[in-house]
């Protein structure tokens, strides 16, 4: 995992998958509602295996750092972070 800084100074983590050798290009892998989990990391790894630099930012870090669908505090309630909170509205 790496750390990114948003334009407003917020720091969020991201999964970075690097290809062997010079990258053919780069892309952003956008997480599903489940966060940057094993599936999203494997998607990024697949692009890296095809020669691309892939980064999957943890967008939910703004609400709850490190959250994935496997995080017990949320899955026990059956809820993902509120999209209203993710975009800054209340």
JSON list of C-alpha atoms in Angstrom, two decimals:
[
{"chain": "A", "resi": 1, "resn": "UNK", "atom": "CA", "xyz": [0.00, 0.00, 0.00]},
{"chain": "A", "resi": 2, "resn": "UNK", "atom": "CA", "xyz": [1.07, 3.54, -0.70]},
{"chain": "A", "resi": 3, "resn": "UNK", "atom": "CA", "xyz": [-0.24, 6.85, 0.61]},
{"chain": "A", "resi": 4, "resn": "UNK", "atom": "CA", "xyz": [-1.78, 9.49, -1.66]},
{"chain": "A", "resi": 5, "resn": "UNK", "atom": "CA", "xyz": [-2.60, 13.10, -0.80]},
{"chain": "A", "resi": 6, "resn": "UNK", "atom": "CA", "xyz": [-5.79, 14.69, -2.15]},
{"chain": "A", "resi": 7, "resn": "UNK", "atom": "CA", "xyz": [-5.87, 18.32, -3.23]},
{"chain": "A", "resi": 8, "resn": "UNK", "atom": "CA", "xyz": [-7.48, 19.25, 0.11]},
{"chain": "A", "resi": 9, "resn": "UNK", "atom": "CA", "xyz": [-4.62, 17.60, 2.03]},
{"chain": "A", "resi": 10, "resn": "UNK", "atom": "CA", "xyz": [-6.55, 14.45, 3.00]},
{"chain": "A", "resi": 11, "resn": "UNK", "atom": "CA", "xyz": [-4.28, 11.39, 3.02]},
{"chain": "A", "resi": 12, "resn": "UNK", "atom": "CA", "xyz": [-5.63, 8.08, 1.75]},
{"chain": "A", "resi": 13, "resn": "UNK", "atom": "CA", "xyz": [-4.08, 4.72, 1.12]},
{"chain": "A", "resi": 14, "resn": "UNK", "atom": "CA", "xyz": [-3.91, 3.01, -2.26]},
{"chain": "A", "resi": 15, "resn": "UNK", "atom": "CA", "xyz": [-2.84, -0.36, -3.57]},
{"chain": "A", "resi": 16, "resn": "UNK", "atom": "CA", "xyz": [-0.10, -0.11, -6.21]},
{"chain": "A", "resi": 17, "resn": "UNK", "atom": "CA", "xyz": [0.66, -2.98, -8.58]},
{"chain": "A", "resi": 18, "resn": "UNK", "atom": "CA", "xyz": [3.78, -2.58, -10.72]},
{"chain": "A", "resi": 19, "resn": "UNK", "atom": "CA", "xyz": [4.62, -4.50, -13.88]},
{"chain": "A", "resi": 20, "resn": "UNK", "atom": "CA", "xyz": [7.92, -6.18, -14.47]},
{"chain": "A", "resi": 21, "resn": "UNK", "atom": "CA", "xyz": [9.96, -3.86, -16.64]},
{"chain": "A", "resi": 22, "resn": "UNK", "atom": "CA", "xyz": [8.85, -0.58, -18.17]},
{"chain": "A", "resi": 23, "resn": "UNK", "atom": "CA", "xyz": [5.08, 0.08, -17.85]},
{"chain": "A", "resi": 24, "resn": "UNK", "atom": "CA", "xyz": [3.01, 0.12, -21.06]},
{"chain": "A", "resi": 25, "resn": "UNK", "atom": "CA", "xyz": [0.85, 2.76, -19.38]},
{"chain": "A", "resi": 26, "resn": "UNK", "atom": "CA", "xyz": [-0.94, 3.43, -16.13]},
{"chain": "A", "resi": 27, "resn": "UNK", "atom": "CA", "xyz": [-4.50, 3.14, -14.90]},
{"chain": "A", "resi": 28, "resn": "UNK", "atom": "CA", "xyz": [-6.68, 3.63, -11.85]},
{"chain": "A", "resi": 29, "resn": "UNK", "atom": "CA", "xyz": [-8.68, 0.66, -10.58]},
{"chain": "A", "resi": 30, "resn": "UNK", "atom": "CA", "xyz": [-11.83, 2.00, -8.93]},
{"chain": "A", "resi": 31, "resn": "UNK", "atom": "CA", "xyz": [-13.04, 0.03, -5.93]},
{"chain": "A", "resi": 32, "resn": "UNK", "atom": "CA", "xyz": [-16.51, -1.42, -5.70]},
{"chain": "A", "resi": 33, "resn": "UNK", "atom": "CA", "xyz": [-18.69, -0.85, -2.66]},
{"chain": "A", "resi": 34, "resn": "UNK", "atom": "CA", "xyz": [-16.56, -3.47, -0.89]},
{"chain": "A", "resi": 35, "resn": "UNK", "atom": "CA", "xyz": [-13.44, -1.25, -0.65]},
{"chain": "A", "resi": 36, "resn": "UNK", "atom": "CA", "xyz": [-9.90, -2.14, -1.72]},
{"chain": "A", "resi": 37, "resn": "UNK", "atom": "CA", "xyz": [-10.23, -5.81, -0.88]},
{"chain": "A", "resi": 38, "resn": "UNK", "atom": "CA", "xyz": [-8.57, -8.94, -2.21]},
{"chain": "A", "resi": 39, "resn": "UNK", "atom": "CA", "xyz": [-10.62, -8.86, -5.40]},
{"chain": "A", "resi": 40, "resn": "UNK", "atom": "CA", "xyz": [-9.64, -5.28, -6.27]},
{"chain": "A", "resi": 41, "resn": "UNK", "atom": "CA", "xyz": [-5.99, -6.03, -5.50]},
{"chain": "A", "resi": 42, "resn": "UNK", "atom": "CA", "xyz": [-6.15, -9.06, -7.80]},
{"chain": "A", "resi": 43, "resn": "UNK", "atom": "CA", "xyz": [-7.66, -6.92, -10.59]},
{"chain": "A", "resi": 44, "resn": "UNK", "atom": "CA", "xyz": [-4.78, -4.44, -10.18]},
{"chain": "A", "resi": 45, "resn": "UNK", "atom": "CA", "xyz": [-2.28, -7.33, -10.13]},
{"chain": "A", "resi": 46, "resn": "UNK", "atom": "CA", "xyz": [-3.80, -8.66, -13.37]},
{"chain": "A", "resi": 47, "resn": "UNK", "atom": "CA", "xyz": [-3.24, -5.34, -15.13]},
{"chain": "A", "resi": 48, "resn": "UNK", "atom": "CA", "xyz": [0.32, -5.27, -13.76]},
{"chain": "A", "resi": 49, "resn": "UNK", "atom": "CA", "xyz": [0.87, -8.78, -15.19]},
{"chain": "A", "resi": 50, "resn": "UNK", "atom": "CA", "xyz": [-0.24, -7.36, -18.56]},
{"chain": "A", "resi": 51, "resn": "UNK", "atom": "CA", "xyz": [2.38, -4.61, -18.28]},
{"chain": "A", "resi": 52, "resn": "UNK", "atom": "CA", "xyz": [0.45, -1.73, -16.74]},
{"chain": "A", "resi": 53, "resn": "UNK", "atom": "CA", "xyz": [1.06, 0.26, -13.57]},
{"chain": "A", "resi": 54, "resn": "UNK", "atom": "CA", "xyz": [-2.22, 0.01, -11.65]},
{"chain": "A", "resi": 55, "resn": "UNK", "atom": "CA", "xyz": [-3.27, 2.02, -8.59]},
{"chain": "A", "resi": 56, "resn": "UNK", "atom": "CA", "xyz": [-6.45, 1.36, -6.57]},
{"chain": "A", "resi": 57, "resn": "UNK", "atom": "CA", "xyz": [-7.17, 4.29, -4.21]},
{"chain": "A", "resi": 58, "resn": "UNK", "atom": "CA", "xyz": [-9.07, 3.53, -1.00]},
{"chain": "A", "resi": 59, "resn": "UNK", "atom": "CA", "xyz": [-11.82, 6.12, -1.44]},
{"chain": "A", "resi": 60, "resn": "UNK", "atom": "CA", "xyz": [-13.57, 5.09, 1.79]},
{"chain": "A", "resi": 61, "resn": "UNK", "atom": "CA", "xyz": [-10.51, 6.21, 3.79]},
{"chain": "A", "resi": 62, "resn": "UNK", "atom": "CA", "xyz": [-12.13, 9.63, 3.98]},
{"chain": "A", "resi": 63, "resn": "UNK", "atom": "CA", "xyz": [-14.89, 8.09, 6.13]},
{"chain": "A", "resi": 64, "resn": "UNK", "atom": "CA", "xyz": [-13.16, 5.12, 7.80]},
{"chain": "A", "resi": 65, "resn": "UNK", "atom": "CA", "xyz": [-9.48, 4.40, 7.14]},
{"chain": "A", "resi": 66, "resn": "UNK", "atom": "CA", "xyz": [-8.77, 0.85, 5.98]},
{"chain": "A", "resi": 67, "resn": "UNK", "atom": "CA", "xyz": [-12.41, -0.14, 5.52]},
{"chain": "A", "resi": 68, "resn": "UNK", "atom": "CA", "xyz": [-13.32, -3.17, 3.39]},
{"chain": "A", "resi": 69, "resn": "UNK", "atom": "CA", "xyz": [-16.40, -5.37, 3.38]},
{"chain": "A", "resi": 70, "resn": "UNK", "atom": "CA", "xyz": [-14.42, -7.72, 5.63]},
{"chain": "A", "resi": 71, "resn": "UNK", "atom": "CA", "xyz": [-14.15, -5.08, 8.38]},
{"chain": "A", "resi": 72, "resn": "UNK", "atom": "CA", "xyz": [-16.19, -6.56, 11.26]},
{"chain": "A", "resi": 73, "resn": "UNK", "atom": "CA", "xyz": [-17.47, -3.23, 12.56]},
{"chain": "A", "resi": 74, "resn": "UNK", "atom": "CA", "xyz": [-19.36, -2.62, 9.33]},
{"chain": "A", "resi": 75, "resn": "UNK", "atom": "CA", "xyz": [-20.23, -6.11, 8.06]},
{"chain": "A", "resi": 76, "resn": "UNK", "atom": "CA", "xyz": [-21.85, -7.05, 11.34]},
{"chain": "A", "resi": 77, "resn": "UNK", "atom": "CA", "xyz": [-24.29, -4.19, 10.68]},
{"chain": "A", "resi": 78, "resn": "UNK", "atom": "CA", "xyz": [-24.48, -5.02, 6.96]},
{"chain": "A", "resi": 79, "resn": "UNK", "atom": "CA", "xyz": [-23.55, -1.51, 5.88]},
{"chain": "A", "resi": 80, "resn": "UNK", "atom": "CA", "xyz": [-20.92, 0.21, 3.81]},
{"chain": "A", "resi": 81, "resn": "UNK", "atom": "CA", "xyz": [-19.84, 3.77, 4.60]},
{"chain": "A", "resi": 82, "resn": "UNK", "atom": "CA", "xyz": [-22.60, 6.17, 3.65]},
{"chain": "A", "resi": 83, "resn": "UNK", "atom": "CA", "xyz": [-22.20, 7.64, 0.17]},
{"chain": "A", "resi": 84, "resn": "UNK", "atom": "CA", "xyz": [-23.58, 10.89, 1.56]},
{"chain": "A", "resi": 85, "resn": "UNK", "atom": "CA", "xyz": [-20.64, 11.04, 3.95]},
{"chain": "A", "resi": 86, "resn": "UNK", "atom": "CA", "xyz": [-18.13, 10.03, 1.27]},
{"chain": "A", "resi": 87, "resn": "UNK", "atom": "CA", "xyz": [-18.90, 13.03, -0.90]},
{"chain": "A", "resi": 88, "resn": "UNK", "atom": "CA", "xyz": [-18.82, 15.52, 1.96]},
{"chain": "A", "resi": 89, "resn": "UNK", "atom": "CA", "xyz": [-22.58, 16.17, 2.31]},
{"chain": "A", "resi": 90, "resn": "UNK", "atom": "CA", "xyz": [-24.61, 15.49, 5.41]}
]
